[in-house]
PDB file of C-alpha atoms and ligand atoms in Angstrom:
ATOM      1  CA  UNK A   9      63.298 -19.213  27.158  1.00 50.00           C
ATOM      2  CA  UNK A  10      62.680 -21.108  30.495  1.00 52.00           C
ATOM      3  CA  UNK A  11      58.944 -19.822  30.720  1.00 51.00           C
ATOM      4  CA  UNK A  12      58.835 -21.131  27.084  1.00 50.00           C
ATOM      5  CA  UNK A  13      59.918 -24.760  27.659  1.00 48.00           C
ATOM      6  CA  UNK A  14      57.401 -24.992  31.063  1.00 46.00           C
ATOM      7  CA  UNK A  15      54.732 -23.586  28.430  1.00 48.00           C
ATOM      8  CA  UNK A  16      55.411 -26.245  25.836  1.00 49.00           C
ATOM      9  CA  UNK A  17      55.814 -29.210  28.653  1.00 47.00           C
ATOM     10  CA  UNK A  18      52.793 -28.518  30.376  1.00 46.00           C
ATOM     11  CA  UNK A  19      50.250 -27.727  26.167  1.00 45.00           C
ATOM     12  CA  UNK A  20      51.704 -31.530  25.402  1.00 48.00           C
ATOM     13  CA  UNK A  21      50.801 -32.803  28.329  1.00 50.00           C
ATOM     14  CA  UNK A  22      47.022 -30.614  28.169  1.00 50.00           C
ATOM     15  CA  UNK A  23      45.846 -34.280  27.835  1.00 60.00           C
ATOM     16  CA  UNK A  24      47.204 -36.309  30.586  1.00 74.00           C
ATOM     17  CA  UNK A  25      48.937 -37.904  27.648  1.00 86.00           C
ATOM     18  CA  UNK A  26      51.995 -36.733  25.179  1.00 89.00           C
ATOM     19  CA  UNK A  27      51.008 -35.152  22.199  1.00 93.00           C
ATOM     20  CA  UNK A  28      53.063 -35.219  19.232  1.00 94.00           C
ATOM     21  CA  UNK A  29      52.702 -33.128  15.395  1.00 96.00           C
ATOM     22  CA  UNK A  30      53.523 -34.489  12.339  1.00 97.00           C
ATOM     23  CA  UNK A  31      52.617 -33.051   8.377  1.00 97.00           C
ATOM     24  CA  UNK A  32      51.953 -35.311   5.447  1.00 98.00           C
ATOM     25  CA  UNK A  33      50.503 -33.990   2.011  1.00 98.00           C
ATOM     26  CA  UNK A  34      48.201 -36.418  -0.160  1.00 98.00           C
ATOM     27  CA  UNK A  35      49.682 -39.340  -2.016  1.00 98.00           C
ATOM     28  CA  UNK A  36      52.073 -39.637   0.260  1.00 98.00           C
ATOM     29  CA  UNK A  37      53.337 -41.974   3.987  1.00 98.00           C
ATOM     30  CA  UNK A  38      54.841 -41.077   6.942  1.00 98.00           C
ATOM     31  CA  UNK A  39      56.951 -43.563   8.880  1.00 98.00           C
ATOM     32  CA  UNK A  40      55.489 -43.275  12.550  1.00 97.00           C
ATOM     33  CA  UNK A  41      57.030 -43.911  15.200  1.00 96.00           C
ATOM     34  CA  UNK A  42      55.538 -43.934  18.961  1.00 96.00           C
ATOM     35  CA  UNK A  43      55.725 -45.129  22.218  1.00 95.00           C
ATOM     36  CA  UNK A  44      53.389 -47.982  23.387  1.00 95.00           C
ATOM     37  CA  UNK A  45      53.075 -49.980  26.700  1.00 92.00           C
ATOM     38  CA  UNK A  46      53.177 -53.417  25.158  1.00 93.00           C
ATOM     39  CA  UNK A  47      52.048 -55.260  21.565  1.00 94.00           C
ATOM     40  CA  UNK A  48      48.388 -55.338  22.715  1.00 95.00           C
ATOM     41  CA  UNK A  49      48.398 -51.450  22.583  1.00 97.00           C
ATOM     42  CA  UNK A  50      46.100 -49.887  19.717  1.00 97.00           C
ATOM     43  CA  UNK A  51      47.302 -47.756  16.884  1.00 98.00           C
ATOM     44  CA  UNK A  52      44.664 -45.964  15.021  1.00 98.00           C
ATOM     45  CA  UNK A  53      44.398 -43.082  12.616  1.00 98.00           C
ATOM     46  CA  UNK A  54      40.768 -41.171  11.696  1.00 96.00           C
ATOM     47  CA  UNK A  55      39.439 -43.546  13.901  1.00 95.00           C
ATOM     48  CA  UNK A  56      40.893 -46.985  11.817  1.00 96.00           C
ATOM     49  CA  UNK A  57      43.262 -49.497  13.626  1.00 97.00           C
ATOM     50  CA  UNK A  58      46.428 -49.273  11.674  1.00 97.00           C
ATOM     51  CA  UNK A  59      49.133 -52.609  11.356  1.00 97.00           C
ATOM     52  CA  UNK A  60      52.497 -51.640  13.003  1.00 98.00           C
ATOM     53  CA  UNK A  61      55.425 -53.038  13.824  1.00 97.00           C
ATOM     54  CA  UNK A  62      56.746 -53.722  18.066  1.00 97.00           C
ATOM     55  CA  UNK A  63      59.434 -53.566  19.904  1.00 93.00           C
ATOM     56  CA  UNK A  64      61.177 -52.649  23.128  1.00 93.00           C
ATOM     57  CA  UNK A  65      57.777 -50.324  24.182  1.00 95.00           C
ATOM     58  CA  UNK A  66      58.045 -48.518  20.752  1.00 96.00           C
ATOM     59  CA  UNK A  67      55.021 -48.947  17.881  1.00 97.00           C
ATOM     60  CA  UNK A  68      56.297 -47.805  14.743  1.00 97.00           C
ATOM     61  CA  UNK A  69      53.563 -47.917  11.607  1.00 98.00           C
ATOM     62  CA  UNK A  70      53.211 -46.292   8.106  1.00 98.00           C
ATOM     63  CA  UNK A  71      50.375 -43.353   8.036  1.00 98.00           C
ATOM     64  CA  UNK A  72      49.237 -42.401   4.895  1.00 98.00           C
ATOM     65  CA  UNK A  73      47.387 -39.559   3.257  1.00 98.00           C
ATOM     66  CA  UNK A  74      44.719 -40.383   0.326  1.00 97.00           C
ATOM     67  CA  UNK A  75      46.159 -39.027  -3.006  1.00 97.00           C
ATOM     68  CA  UNK A  76      41.985 -37.605  -2.877  1.00 96.00           C
ATOM     69  CA  UNK A  77      42.618 -36.050   0.468  1.00 96.00           C
ATOM     70  CA  UNK A  78      39.661 -33.549   1.864  1.00 96.00           C
ATOM     71  CA  UNK A  79      43.065 -31.988   3.018  1.00 97.00           C
ATOM     72  CA  UNK A  80      41.791 -32.095   7.354  1.00 97.00           C
ATOM     73  CA  UNK A  81      43.720 -32.826   9.936  1.00 98.00           C
ATOM     74  CA  UNK A  82      43.036 -36.146  11.492  1.00 98.00           C
ATOM     75  CA  UNK A  83      44.600 -37.494  15.077  1.00 97.00           C
ATOM     76  CA  UNK A  84      46.269 -41.361  15.310  1.00 98.00           C
ATOM     77  CA  UNK A  85      45.959 -42.257  18.636  1.00 97.00           C
ATOM     78  CA  UNK A  86      47.955 -45.076  20.566  1.00 97.00           C
ATOM     79  CA  UNK A  87      45.261 -46.589  23.410  1.00 97.00           C
ATOM     80  CA  UNK A  88      45.911 -49.523  25.974  1.00 95.00           C
ATOM     81  CA  UNK A  89      43.005 -50.892  27.950  1.00 93.00           C
ATOM     82  CA  UNK A  90      41.099 -48.171  26.659  1.00 92.00           C
ATOM     83  CA  UNK A  91      43.242 -45.491  27.784  1.00 94.00           C
ATOM     84  CA  UNK A  92      45.369 -43.017  25.429  1.00 95.00           C
ATOM     85  CA  UNK A  93      48.446 -43.022  26.265  1.00 93.00           C
ATOM     86  CA  UNK A  94      49.708 -40.929  22.966  1.00 95.00           C
ATOM     87  CA  UNK A  95      48.317 -38.242  20.362  1.00 97.00           C
ATOM     88  CA  UNK A  96      49.826 -37.485  16.722  1.00 97.00           C
ATOM     89  CA  UNK A  97      47.864 -34.232  15.520  1.00 98.00           C
ATOM     90  CA  UNK A  98      48.310 -34.569  11.957  1.00 98.00           C
ATOM     91  CA  UNK A  99      48.498 -31.711   9.568  1.00 98.00           C
ATOM     92  CA  UNK A 100      47.483 -32.315   5.621  1.00 98.00           C
ATOM     93  CA  UNK A 101      48.995 -29.687   3.428  1.00 98.00           C
ATOM     94  CA  UNK A 102      47.668 -29.145  -0.448  1.00 97.00           C
ATOM     95  CA  UNK A 103      50.089 -30.446  -2.854  1.00 95.00           C
ATOM     96  CA  UNK A 104      50.068 -29.679  -6.470  1.00 92.00           C
ATOM     97  CA  UNK A 105      49.668 -32.741  -9.234  1.00 94.00           C
ATOM     98  CA  UNK A 106      50.453 -32.009 -13.462  1.00 92.00           C
ATOM     99  CA  UNK A 107      47.715 -33.160 -16.135  1.00 90.00           C
ATOM    100  CA  UNK A 108      49.507 -35.139 -18.839  1.00 88.00           C
ATOM    101  CA  UNK A 109      47.525 -36.778 -22.768  1.00 90.00           C
ATOM    102  CA  UNK A 110      47.444 -39.669 -23.644  1.00 86.00           C
ATOM    103  CA  UNK A 111      47.158 -42.145 -26.237  1.00 88.00           C
ATOM    104  CA  UNK A 112      46.326 -45.700 -25.720  1.00 85.00           C
ATOM    105  CA  UNK A 113      44.634 -48.808 -27.199  1.00 87.00           C
ATOM    106  CA  UNK A 114      40.191 -48.120 -27.644  1.00 89.00           C
ATOM    107  CA  UNK A 115      39.351 -51.022 -26.507  1.00 88.00           C
ATOM    108  CA  UNK A 116      41.432 -50.899 -23.250  1.00 83.00           C
ATOM    109  CA  UNK A 117      39.742 -47.349 -22.297  1.00 85.00           C
ATOM    110  CA  UNK A 118      36.507 -48.301 -23.539  1.00 87.00           C
ATOM    111  CA  UNK A 119      35.377 -52.166 -22.518  1.00 90.00           C
ATOM    112  CA  UNK A 120      33.636 -54.955 -23.688  1.00 93.00           C
ATOM    113  CA  UNK A 121      31.683 -57.202 -21.392  1.00 95.00           C
ATOM    114  CA  UNK A 122      34.108 -59.883 -21.357  1.00 96.00           C
ATOM    115  CA  UNK A 123      37.250 -57.663 -20.528  1.00 95.00           C
ATOM    116  CA  UNK A 124      34.293 -55.625 -17.650  1.00 96.00           C
ATOM    117  CA  UNK A 125      33.851 -59.096 -16.441  1.00 97.00           C
ATOM    118  CA  UNK A 126      37.716 -59.718 -16.485  1.00 97.00           C
ATOM    119  CA  UNK A 127      38.357 -56.711 -14.445  1.00 97.00           C
ATOM    120  CA  UNK A 128      36.091 -57.390 -11.425  1.00 98.00           C
ATOM    121  CA  UNK A 129      37.187 -60.864 -11.088  1.00 98.00           C
ATOM    122  CA  UNK A 130      40.875 -59.924 -11.092  1.00 98.00           C
ATOM    123  CA  UNK A 131      39.193 -57.290  -9.197  1.00 98.00           C
ATOM    124  CA  UNK A 132      38.282 -59.752  -6.490  1.00 98.00           C
ATOM    125  CA  UNK A 133      41.811 -61.654  -6.573  1.00 98.00           C
ATOM    126  CA  UNK A 134      43.445 -58.590  -5.597  1.00 98.00           C
ATOM    127  CA  UNK A 135      40.843 -57.521  -3.028  1.00 98.00           C
ATOM    128  CA  UNK A 136      41.628 -60.664  -1.171  1.00 98.00           C
ATOM    129  CA  UNK A 137      45.368 -60.363  -1.339  1.00 98.00           C
ATOM    130  CA  UNK A 138      45.182 -56.934  -0.667  1.00 98.00           C
ATOM    131  CA  UNK A 139      43.478 -57.540   2.744  1.00 97.00           C
ATOM    132  CA  UNK A 140      45.775 -60.765   4.290  1.00 97.00           C
ATOM    133  CA  UNK A 141      49.092 -58.944   4.325  1.00 98.00           C
ATOM    134  CA  UNK A 142      51.927 -60.884   6.451  1.00 97.00           C
ATOM    135  CA  UNK A 143      51.680 -59.556  10.454  1.00 93.00           C
ATOM    136  CA  UNK A 144      55.526 -58.048  10.546  1.00 95.00           C
ATOM    137  CA  UNK A 145      57.966 -55.787   8.234  1.00 97.00           C
ATOM    138  CA  UNK A 146      60.035 -58.002   5.691  1.00 98.00           C
ATOM    139  CA  UNK A 147      62.698 -55.545   5.078  1.00 98.00           C
ATOM    140  CA  UNK A 148      65.490 -54.507   7.539  1.00 97.00           C
ATOM    141  CA  UNK A 149      66.849 -51.876   4.993  1.00 98.00           C
ATOM    142  CA  UNK A 150      65.490 -48.645   3.439  1.00 98.00           C
ATOM    143  CA  UNK A 151      63.515 -49.105   0.111  1.00 98.00           C
ATOM    144  CA  UNK A 152      65.040 -48.276  -3.474  1.00 98.00           C
ATOM    145  CA  UNK A 153      63.985 -47.246  -6.544  1.00 98.00           C
ATOM    146  CA  UNK A 154      63.767 -50.069  -8.904  1.00 98.00           C
ATOM    147  CA  UNK A 155      65.460 -49.142 -12.322  1.00 98.00           C
ATOM    148  CA  UNK A 156      67.846 -46.314 -12.405  1.00 97.00           C
ATOM    149  CA  UNK A 157      66.694 -44.906 -15.498  1.00 98.00           C
ATOM    150  CA  UNK A 158      64.533 -41.603 -16.045  1.00 98.00           C
ATOM    151  CA  UNK A 159      61.169 -41.353 -14.890  1.00 98.00           C
ATOM    152  CA  UNK A 160      58.730 -41.245 -17.533  1.00 95.00           C
ATOM    153  CA  UNK A 161      55.744 -40.439 -15.502  1.00 94.00           C
ATOM    154  CA  UNK A 162      55.404 -39.170 -11.848  1.00 96.00           C
ATOM    155  CA  UNK A 163      53.109 -40.473  -9.397  1.00 97.00           C
ATOM    156  CA  UNK A 164      49.956 -38.480  -8.993  1.00 96.00           C
ATOM    157  CA  UNK A 165      49.733 -37.133 -12.975  1.00 94.00           C
ATOM    158  CA  UNK A 166      46.496 -36.174 -14.100  1.00 92.00           C
ATOM    159  CA  UNK A 167      45.620 -38.587 -17.464  1.00 88.00           C
ATOM    160  CA  UNK A 168      43.619 -37.462 -19.969  1.00 89.00           C
ATOM    161  CA  UNK A 169      42.940 -40.859 -22.138  1.00 87.00           C
ATOM    162  CA  UNK A 170      42.466 -40.451 -26.100  1.00 88.00           C
ATOM    163  CA  UNK A 171      40.973 -36.869 -25.010  1.00 87.00           C
ATOM    164  CA  UNK A 172      38.171 -38.560 -23.210  1.00 83.00           C
ATOM    165  CA  UNK A 173      38.559 -40.981 -20.144  1.00 82.00           C
ATOM    166  CA  UNK A 174      39.722 -38.997 -17.028  1.00 85.00           C
ATOM    167  CA  UNK A 175      42.434 -40.778 -14.276  1.00 89.00           C
ATOM    168  CA  UNK A 176      45.239 -40.442 -12.358  1.00 93.00           C
ATOM    169  CA  UNK A 177      48.467 -41.850 -12.707  1.00 94.00           C
ATOM    170  CA  UNK A 178      49.019 -43.474  -9.327  1.00 96.00           C
ATOM    171  CA  UNK A 179      52.174 -44.892  -9.666  1.00 97.00           C
ATOM    172  CA  UNK A 180      55.766 -43.845 -11.248  1.00 98.00           C
ATOM    173  CA  UNK A 181      57.029 -44.721 -14.547  1.00 97.00           C
ATOM    174  CA  UNK A 182      60.183 -45.813 -15.845  1.00 98.00           C
ATOM    175  CA  UNK A 183      61.791 -45.819 -19.028  1.00 98.00           C
ATOM    176  CA  UNK A 184      62.931 -49.452 -20.031  1.00 98.00           C
ATOM    177  CA  UNK A 185      62.399 -51.498 -23.496  1.00 98.00           C
ATOM    178  CA  UNK A 186      60.989 -55.071 -23.409  1.00 98.00           C
ATOM    179  CA  UNK A 187      64.050 -57.178 -21.122  1.00 98.00           C
ATOM    180  CA  UNK A 188      65.034 -55.074 -19.416  1.00 98.00           C
ATOM    181  CA  UNK A 189      65.958 -56.902 -15.560  1.00 98.00           C
ATOM    182  CA  UNK A 190      63.097 -55.659 -12.605  1.00 98.00           C
ATOM    183  CA  UNK A 191      64.281 -55.744  -9.141  1.00 98.00           C
ATOM    184  CA  UNK A 192      62.885 -56.479  -6.030  1.00 98.00           C
ATOM    185  CA  UNK A 193      63.092 -52.931  -4.302  1.00 98.00           C
ATOM    186  CA  UNK A 194      63.148 -54.168  -0.864  1.00 98.00           C
ATOM    187  CA  UNK A 195      62.474 -57.480   1.007  1.00 98.00           C
ATOM    188  CA  UNK A 196      58.939 -59.140   0.323  1.00 98.00           C
ATOM    189  CA  UNK A 197      56.940 -62.363  -0.065  1.00 98.00           C
ATOM    190  CA  UNK A 198      55.874 -62.649  -3.949  1.00 98.00           C
ATOM    191  CA  UNK A 199      51.824 -62.929  -3.758  1.00 98.00           C
ATOM    192  CA  UNK A 200      50.858 -62.571  -7.203  1.00 98.00           C
ATOM    193  CA  UNK A 201      52.206 -63.423 -10.284  1.00 98.00           C
ATOM    194  CA  UNK A 202      50.600 -63.261 -13.500  1.00 98.00           C
ATOM    195  CA  UNK A 203      48.473 -60.966 -16.370  1.00 98.00           C
ATOM    196  CA  UNK A 204      45.890 -58.857 -15.104  1.00 98.00           C
ATOM    197  CA  UNK A 205      44.001 -56.981 -17.985  1.00 96.00           C
ATOM    198  CA  UNK A 206      45.128 -52.996 -16.872  1.00 95.00           C
ATOM    199  CA  UNK A 207      48.851 -53.813 -15.653  1.00 97.00           C
ATOM    200  CA  UNK A 208      49.886 -56.883 -17.871  1.00 98.00           C
ATOM    201  CA  UNK A 209      52.426 -58.991 -16.233  1.00 98.00           C
ATOM    202  CA  UNK A 210      52.316 -58.221 -12.797  1.00 98.00           C
ATOM    203  CA  UNK A 211      54.071 -58.889  -9.646  1.00 99.00           C
ATOM    204  CA  UNK A 212      52.644 -58.118  -6.620  1.00 99.00           C
ATOM    205  CA  UNK A 213      55.119 -58.102  -3.898  1.00 99.00           C
ATOM    206  CA  UNK A 214      54.179 -58.138   0.353  1.00 98.00           C
ATOM    207  CA  UNK A 215      56.455 -56.214   2.257  1.00 98.00           C
ATOM    208  CA  UNK A 216      54.163 -56.827   5.740  1.00 98.00           C
ATOM    209  CA  UNK A 217      52.202 -54.731   7.253  1.00 98.00           C
ATOM    210  CA  UNK A 218      49.908 -53.875   4.935  1.00 98.00           C
ATOM    211  CA  UNK A 219      52.568 -52.796   2.183  1.00 98.00           C
ATOM    212  CA  UNK A 220      52.757 -53.677  -1.521  1.00 98.00           C
ATOM    213  CA  UNK A 221      55.062 -53.278  -4.398  1.00 99.00           C
ATOM    214  CA  UNK A 222      53.345 -53.713  -7.791  1.00 98.00           C
ATOM    215  CA  UNK A 223      55.158 -54.098 -10.750  1.00 98.00           C
ATOM    216  CA  UNK A 224      53.401 -53.522 -14.219  1.00 98.00           C
ATOM    217  CA  UNK A 225      53.125 -54.548 -18.102  1.00 98.00           C
ATOM    218  CA  UNK A 226      56.775 -57.088 -17.847  1.00 98.00           C
ATOM    219  CA  UNK A 227      56.911 -59.011 -20.669  1.00 98.00           C
ATOM    220  CA  UNK A 228      58.082 -61.855 -18.245  1.00 98.00           C
ATOM    221  CA  UNK A 229      57.783 -63.112 -14.397  1.00 98.00           C
ATOM    222  CA  UNK A 230      60.564 -64.411 -12.825  1.00 98.00           C
ATOM    223  CA  UNK A 231      59.735 -65.837  -9.517  1.00 98.00           C
ATOM    224  CA  UNK A 232      56.747 -67.941  -7.990  1.00 98.00           C
ATOM    225  CA  UNK A 233      53.893 -67.310  -5.710  1.00 98.00           C
ATOM    226  CA  UNK A 234      55.241 -67.662  -1.809  1.00 98.00           C
ATOM    227  CA  UNK A 235      58.863 -66.749  -2.962  1.00 98.00           C
ATOM    228  CA  UNK A 236      60.519 -64.557   0.245  1.00 98.00           C
ATOM    229  CA  UNK A 237      62.424 -62.729  -2.579  1.00 98.00           C
ATOM    230  CA  UNK A 238      65.399 -59.738  -0.824  1.00 98.00           C
ATOM    231  CA  UNK A 239      66.113 -56.178  -1.637  1.00 98.00           C
ATOM    232  CA  UNK A 240      67.530 -55.911  -5.493  1.00 98.00           C
ATOM    233  CA  UNK A 241      66.201 -59.497  -6.141  1.00 98.00           C
ATOM    234  CA  UNK A 242      65.434 -60.340  -9.358  1.00 98.00           C
ATOM    235  CA  UNK A 243      61.391 -60.264 -10.329  1.00 98.00           C
ATOM    236  CA  UNK A 244      60.921 -60.151 -13.901  1.00 98.00           C
ATOM    237  CA  UNK A 245      61.860 -58.634 -17.391  1.00 98.00           C
ATOM    238  CA  UNK A 246      60.576 -55.024 -17.999  1.00 98.00           C
ATOM    239  CA  UNK A 247      57.450 -55.347 -21.106  1.00 98.00           C
ATOM    240  CA  UNK A 248      54.838 -53.729 -22.923  1.00 98.00           C
ATOM    241  CA  UNK A 249      52.350 -55.902 -21.739  1.00 98.00           C
ATOM    242  CA  UNK A 250      48.131 -54.380 -20.412  1.00 96.00           C
ATOM    243  CA  UNK A 251      47.318 -50.579 -20.943  1.00 89.00           C
ATOM    244  CA  UNK A 252      50.755 -49.147 -21.775  1.00 90.00           C
ATOM    245  CA  UNK A 253      51.450 -46.223 -24.640  1.00 87.00           C
ATOM    246  CA  UNK A 254      54.872 -48.621 -25.678  1.00 94.00           C
ATOM    247  CA  UNK A 255      57.452 -50.220 -22.974  1.00 97.00           C
ATOM    248  CA  UNK A 256      58.129 -49.233 -19.621  1.00 98.00           C
ATOM    249  CA  UNK A 257      58.144 -50.513 -15.951  1.00 98.00           C
ATOM    250  CA  UNK A 258      55.370 -49.747 -13.923  1.00 98.00           C
ATOM    251  CA  UNK A 259      55.905 -49.295 -10.178  1.00 98.00           C
ATOM    252  CA  UNK A 260      52.816 -48.463  -8.072  1.00 98.00           C
ATOM    253  CA  UNK A 261      53.309 -48.662  -3.873  1.00 98.00           C
ATOM    254  CA  UNK A 262      49.862 -49.837  -1.936  1.00 98.00           C
ATOM    255  CA  UNK A 263      49.840 -48.901   2.026  1.00 98.00           C
ATOM    256  CA  UNK A 264      46.501 -49.493   3.448  1.00 98.00           C
ATOM    257  CA  UNK A 265      44.574 -49.473   0.720  1.00 96.00           C
ATOM    258  CA  UNK A 266      45.444 -46.519  -1.177  1.00 97.00           C
ATOM    259  CA  UNK A 267      48.150 -46.097  -3.825  1.00 98.00           C
ATOM    260  CA  UNK A 268      50.899 -43.756  -2.551  1.00 98.00           C
ATOM    261  CA  UNK A 269      54.369 -42.176  -4.260  1.00 98.00           C
ATOM    262  CA  UNK A 270      56.812 -44.606  -3.595  1.00 98.00           C
ATOM    263  CA  UNK A 271      59.004 -42.282  -3.840  1.00 98.00           C
ATOM    264  CA  UNK A 272      58.330 -40.939  -0.120  1.00 98.00           C
ATOM    265  CA  UNK A 273      58.212 -44.554   0.685  1.00 98.00           C
ATOM    266  CA  UNK A 274      61.890 -44.488  -0.403  1.00 98.00           C
ATOM    267  CA  UNK A 275      62.596 -41.239   1.308  1.00 98.00           C
ATOM    268  CA  UNK A 276      60.802 -41.700   4.790  1.00 98.00           C
ATOM    269  CA  UNK A 277      62.336 -45.294   4.943  1.00 98.00           C
ATOM    270  CA  UNK A 278      65.480 -44.026   4.229  1.00 98.00           C
ATOM    271  CA  UNK A 279      65.411 -41.733   6.595  1.00 97.00           C
ATOM    272  CA  UNK A 280      64.981 -44.698   9.593  1.00 96.00           C
ATOM    273  CA  UNK A 281      66.896 -48.035   8.131  1.00 97.00           C
ATOM    274  CA  UNK A 282      70.209 -48.635   6.742  1.00 96.00           C
ATOM    275  CA  UNK A 283      70.231 -47.667   2.931  1.00 94.00           C
TER     276      UNK A 283
HETATM  277 ZN1   ZN B   2      52.661 -46.182 -15.317  1.00 94.18          ZN
END
């Protein structure tokens, strides 16, 4: 036993810095803590710099794996003054996502030119929003589900629309009649409240450090852009707007430009923050 411990200690020091290991699946987020000399330490995964929260020589970052993962292992590094302080080796394990068929308005499948232009213009607005996240996490508690009703479509479901167009559902759908109160799933800043082609009337919250949540197909939005909201605060009413096959709430989680499973954000924050 003693020998094994010595061996483990030696191997984790083999590169002159600590190495830790983690596992992630496509479409998931991992709450990742690491030692950091200062808030000037750089945290990067696959060579991309990732924003993190810093306190008492410790960093906290959200590491995500794309739904469209190639299942390749990757490295995250903590560097200070060009020197690696810590390394985390991520192993990516596969995850099966199921398929479903849907019938929606054909006009929301094969887009008219004016709709294509509208979608493009909306994308420019959204890109700017997603590129300007606030500097610190806007929450102290774990994330929660927006509704307690049945989930009618889970994250990652492969979809075939009207037997023709293929896609994937990168959010979670909750059963909701028109007019159900929709609360914020955590503290955040309202960065969008308006009508979008696909998600209809939509509220987007910025939770800081490139973590966003999206509430779609609303009948009404109840908060203005710029408002700071707390967890459970009502931000809109459910509805049937945009590309839908009936009234429901669509809840999306976008972290560092990737739509990930909201359930993994809930699980990960529940492990580390008060519930
Ligand atoms: Zn949905």
